[in-house]
Coordinates of N, CA and C in Angstrom, one line a residue:
X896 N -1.6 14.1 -6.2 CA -2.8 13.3 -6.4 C -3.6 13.3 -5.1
X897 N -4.9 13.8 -5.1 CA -5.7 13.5 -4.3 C -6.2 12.2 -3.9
X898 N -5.2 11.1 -3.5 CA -5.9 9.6 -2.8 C -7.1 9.9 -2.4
X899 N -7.7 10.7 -1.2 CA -9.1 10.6 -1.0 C -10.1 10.4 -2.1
X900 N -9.9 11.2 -3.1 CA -11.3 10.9 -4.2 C -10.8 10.8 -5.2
X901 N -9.7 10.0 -5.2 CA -9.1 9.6 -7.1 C -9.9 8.7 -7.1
X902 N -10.2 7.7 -8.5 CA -10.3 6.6 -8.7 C -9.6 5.6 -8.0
X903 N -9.9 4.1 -8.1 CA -8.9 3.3 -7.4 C -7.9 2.9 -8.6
X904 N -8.5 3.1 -9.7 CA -7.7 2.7 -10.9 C -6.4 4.1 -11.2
X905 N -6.8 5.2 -10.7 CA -6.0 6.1 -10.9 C -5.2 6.4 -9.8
X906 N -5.2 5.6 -8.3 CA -4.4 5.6 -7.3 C -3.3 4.5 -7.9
X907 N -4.1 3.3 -8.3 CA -2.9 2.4 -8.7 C -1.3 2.6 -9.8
X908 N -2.7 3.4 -10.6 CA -1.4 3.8 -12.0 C 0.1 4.5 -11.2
X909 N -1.0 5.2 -10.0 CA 0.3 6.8 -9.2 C 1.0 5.7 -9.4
X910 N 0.8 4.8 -8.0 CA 1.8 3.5 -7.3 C 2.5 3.0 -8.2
X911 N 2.1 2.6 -9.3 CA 2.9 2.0 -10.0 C 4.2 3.1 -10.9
X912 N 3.7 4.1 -11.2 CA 4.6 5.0 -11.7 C 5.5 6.0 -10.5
X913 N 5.1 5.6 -9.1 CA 6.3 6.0 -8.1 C 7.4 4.3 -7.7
X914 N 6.8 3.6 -8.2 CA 7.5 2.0 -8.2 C 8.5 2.6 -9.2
X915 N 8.0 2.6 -10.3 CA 9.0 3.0 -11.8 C 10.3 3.8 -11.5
X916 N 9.6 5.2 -10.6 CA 10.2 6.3 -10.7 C 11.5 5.8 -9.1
X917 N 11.1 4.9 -8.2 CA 12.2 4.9 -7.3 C 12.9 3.7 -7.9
X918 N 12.7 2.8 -8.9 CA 13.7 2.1 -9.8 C 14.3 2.6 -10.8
X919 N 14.0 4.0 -11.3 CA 14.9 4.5 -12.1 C 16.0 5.4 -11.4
X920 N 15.9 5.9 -10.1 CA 16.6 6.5 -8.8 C 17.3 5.8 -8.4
X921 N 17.1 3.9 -8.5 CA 18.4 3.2 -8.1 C 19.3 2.8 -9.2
X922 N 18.9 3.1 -10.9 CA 19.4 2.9 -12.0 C 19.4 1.4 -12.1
X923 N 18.1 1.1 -11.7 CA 18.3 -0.6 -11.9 C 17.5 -0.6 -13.3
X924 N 17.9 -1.8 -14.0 CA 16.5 -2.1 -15.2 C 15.4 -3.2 -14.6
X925 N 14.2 -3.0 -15.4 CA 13.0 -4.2 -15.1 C 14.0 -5.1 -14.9
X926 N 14.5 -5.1 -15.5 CA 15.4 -7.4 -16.2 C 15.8 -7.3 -14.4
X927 N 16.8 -6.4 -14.3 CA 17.3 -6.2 -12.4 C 16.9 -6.9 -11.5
X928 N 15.4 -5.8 -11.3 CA 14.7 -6.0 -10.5 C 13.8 -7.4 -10.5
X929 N 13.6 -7.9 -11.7 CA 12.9 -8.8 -11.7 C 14.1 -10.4 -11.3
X930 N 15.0 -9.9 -11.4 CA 16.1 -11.2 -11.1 C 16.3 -11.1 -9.3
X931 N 16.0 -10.2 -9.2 CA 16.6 -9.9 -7.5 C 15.2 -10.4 -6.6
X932 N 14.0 -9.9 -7.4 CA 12.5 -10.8 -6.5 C 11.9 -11.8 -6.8
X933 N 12.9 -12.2 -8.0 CA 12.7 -13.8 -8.7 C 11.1 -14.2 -9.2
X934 N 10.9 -13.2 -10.2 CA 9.8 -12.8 -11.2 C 9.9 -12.4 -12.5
X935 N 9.4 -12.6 -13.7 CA 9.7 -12.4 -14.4 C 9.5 -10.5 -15.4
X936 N 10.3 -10.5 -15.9 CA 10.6 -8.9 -16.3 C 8.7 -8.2 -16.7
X937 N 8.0 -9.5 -17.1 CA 6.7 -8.5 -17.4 C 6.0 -8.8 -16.4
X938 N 6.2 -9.0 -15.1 CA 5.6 -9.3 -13.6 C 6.2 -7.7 -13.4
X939 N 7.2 -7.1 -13.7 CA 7.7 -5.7 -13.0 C 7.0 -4.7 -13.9
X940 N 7.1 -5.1 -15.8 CA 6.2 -3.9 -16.3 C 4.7 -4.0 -15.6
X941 N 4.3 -4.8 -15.2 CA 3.0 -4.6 -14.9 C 2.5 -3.8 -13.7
X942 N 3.5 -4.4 -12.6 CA 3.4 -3.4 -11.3 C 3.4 -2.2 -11.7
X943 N 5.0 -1.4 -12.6 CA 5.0 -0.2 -12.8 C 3.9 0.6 -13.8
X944 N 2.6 -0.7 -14.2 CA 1.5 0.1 -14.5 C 0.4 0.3 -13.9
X945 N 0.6 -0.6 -12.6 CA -0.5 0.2 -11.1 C -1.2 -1.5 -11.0
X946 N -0.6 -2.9 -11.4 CA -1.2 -4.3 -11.6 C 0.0 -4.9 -11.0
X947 N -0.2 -5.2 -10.2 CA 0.6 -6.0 -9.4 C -0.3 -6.8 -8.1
X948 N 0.7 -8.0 -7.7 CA -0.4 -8.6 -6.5 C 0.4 -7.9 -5.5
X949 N -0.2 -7.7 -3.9 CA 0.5 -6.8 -3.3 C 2.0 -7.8 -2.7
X950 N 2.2 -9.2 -2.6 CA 3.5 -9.5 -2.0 C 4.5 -9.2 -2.9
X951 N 4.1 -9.3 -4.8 CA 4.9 -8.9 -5.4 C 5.3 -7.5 -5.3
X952 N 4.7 -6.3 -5.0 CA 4.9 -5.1 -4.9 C 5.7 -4.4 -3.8
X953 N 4.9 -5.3 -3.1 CA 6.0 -5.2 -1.6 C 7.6 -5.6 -1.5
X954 N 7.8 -6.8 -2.5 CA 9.1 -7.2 -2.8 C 10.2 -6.4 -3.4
X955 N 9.5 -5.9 -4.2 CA 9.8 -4.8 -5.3 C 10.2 -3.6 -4.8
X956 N 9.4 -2.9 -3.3 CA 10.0 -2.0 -2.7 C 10.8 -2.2 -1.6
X957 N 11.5 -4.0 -1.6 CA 12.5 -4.3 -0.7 C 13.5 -4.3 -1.3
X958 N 13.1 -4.5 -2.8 CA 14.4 -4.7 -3.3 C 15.3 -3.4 -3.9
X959 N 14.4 -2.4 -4.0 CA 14.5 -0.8 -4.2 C 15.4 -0.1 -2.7
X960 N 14.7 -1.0 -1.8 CA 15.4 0.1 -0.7 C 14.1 1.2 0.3
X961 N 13.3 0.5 -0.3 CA 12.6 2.0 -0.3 C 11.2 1.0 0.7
X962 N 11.2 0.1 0.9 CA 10.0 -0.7 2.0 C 9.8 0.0 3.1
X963 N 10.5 0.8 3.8 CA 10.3 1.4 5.0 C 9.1 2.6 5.0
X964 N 9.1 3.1 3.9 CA 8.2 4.1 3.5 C 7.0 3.5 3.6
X965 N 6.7 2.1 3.4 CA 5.0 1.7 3.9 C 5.3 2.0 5.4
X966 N 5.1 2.5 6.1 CA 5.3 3.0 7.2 C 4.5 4.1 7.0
X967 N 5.0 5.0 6.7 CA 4.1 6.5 5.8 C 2.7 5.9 5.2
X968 N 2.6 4.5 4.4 CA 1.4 4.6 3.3 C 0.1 4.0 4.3
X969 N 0.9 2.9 5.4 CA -0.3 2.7 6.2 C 0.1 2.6 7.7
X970 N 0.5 3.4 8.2 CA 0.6 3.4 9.7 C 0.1 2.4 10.8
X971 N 0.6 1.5 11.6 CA 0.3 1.2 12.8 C -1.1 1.9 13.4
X972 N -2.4 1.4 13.4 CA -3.0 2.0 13.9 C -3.6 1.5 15.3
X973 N -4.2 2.8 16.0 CA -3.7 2.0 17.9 C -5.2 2.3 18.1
X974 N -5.4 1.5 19.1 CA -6.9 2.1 19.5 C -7.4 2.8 20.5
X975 N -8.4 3.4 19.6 CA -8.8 5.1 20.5 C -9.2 4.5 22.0
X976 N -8.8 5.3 22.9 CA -9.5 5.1 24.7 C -11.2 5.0 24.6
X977 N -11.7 5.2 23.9 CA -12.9 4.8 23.9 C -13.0 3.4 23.8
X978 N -12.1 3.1 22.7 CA -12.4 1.4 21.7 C -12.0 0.5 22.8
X979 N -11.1 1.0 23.7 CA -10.4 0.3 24.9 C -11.5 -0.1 25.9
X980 N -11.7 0.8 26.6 CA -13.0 0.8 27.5 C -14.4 -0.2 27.1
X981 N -15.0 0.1 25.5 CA -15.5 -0.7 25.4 C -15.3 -2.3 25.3
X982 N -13.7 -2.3 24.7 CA -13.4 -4.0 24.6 C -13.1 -4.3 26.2
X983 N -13.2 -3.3 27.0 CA -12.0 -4.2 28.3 C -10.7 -4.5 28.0
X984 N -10.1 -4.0 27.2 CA -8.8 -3.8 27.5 C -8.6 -5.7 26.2
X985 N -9.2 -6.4 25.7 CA -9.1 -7.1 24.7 C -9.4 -6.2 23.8
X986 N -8.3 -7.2 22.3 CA -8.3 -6.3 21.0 C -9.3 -7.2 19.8
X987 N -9.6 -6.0 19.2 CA -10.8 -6.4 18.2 C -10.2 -7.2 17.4
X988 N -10.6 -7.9 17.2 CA -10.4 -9.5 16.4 C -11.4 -9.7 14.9
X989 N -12.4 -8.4 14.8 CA -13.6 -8.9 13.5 C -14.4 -7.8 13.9
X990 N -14.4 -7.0 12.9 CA -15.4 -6.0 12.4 C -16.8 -6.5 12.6
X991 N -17.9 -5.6 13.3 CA -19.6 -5.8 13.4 C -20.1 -5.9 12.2
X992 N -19.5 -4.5 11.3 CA -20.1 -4.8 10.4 C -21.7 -3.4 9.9
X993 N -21.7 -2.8 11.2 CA -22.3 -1.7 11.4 C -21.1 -0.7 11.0
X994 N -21.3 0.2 10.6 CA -20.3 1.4 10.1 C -21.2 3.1 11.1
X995 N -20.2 3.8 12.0 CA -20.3 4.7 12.6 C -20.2 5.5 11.7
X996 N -21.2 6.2 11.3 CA -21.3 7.4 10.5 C -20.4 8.8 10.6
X997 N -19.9 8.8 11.6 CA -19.1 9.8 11.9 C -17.8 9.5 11.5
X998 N -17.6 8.1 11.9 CA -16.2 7.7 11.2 C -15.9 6.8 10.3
X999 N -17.2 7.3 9.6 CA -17.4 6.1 8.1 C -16.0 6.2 7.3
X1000 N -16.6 6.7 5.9 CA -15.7 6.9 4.4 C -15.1 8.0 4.6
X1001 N -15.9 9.0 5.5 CA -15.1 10.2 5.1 C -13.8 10.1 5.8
X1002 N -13.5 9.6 6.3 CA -11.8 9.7 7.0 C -10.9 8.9 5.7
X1003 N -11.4 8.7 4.7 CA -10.9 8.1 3.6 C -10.6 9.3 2.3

């Protein structure tokens, strides 16, 4: 799937159907998983259809084994020697609100 220009509704479905697909890899059932993050079994069908709130989803991939991989989905991100220089060496705390055209959407 192309993340960059899917839909967001069709990024969600992936998510939820790679939720499904690393719960059927640990041969757990919905009922399982939903006893171990203490939610109920249609709180899990819904995640594995791309609806879920994200602490519930996040739980879901603690309880899979598989949490460490948000590591991979959003990285630590550090700030460039530029961004340094202009804060003086303090960290950004709140967005301007102006968008740099260079490093708008398209890095998305």
């Amino acid at each position: 799937m192309r993340f960059r220009t899917a839909p967001v509704e069709a990024i969600l479905a992936e998510l939820g159907q790679r939720l499904k697909q690393a719960r059927l890899n640990k041969n757990l059932t919905q009922e399982d998983v939903a006893k171990k993050v203490g939610v109920a079994r249609r709180t899990v069908v819904e995640a594995e259809k791309g609806h879920a709130r994200l602490e519930t989803f996040v739980a879901i991939l603690q309880v899979l084994g598989v949490a460490e991989q948000l590591e991979n989905f959003l990285p630590e991100q550090d700030l460039s020697p530029l961004e340094i220089l202009k804060l003086k060496g303090k960290k950004r705390q709140r967005a301007s609100g102006q968008v740099d055209d260079s490093e708008g959407m398209e890095q998305w």
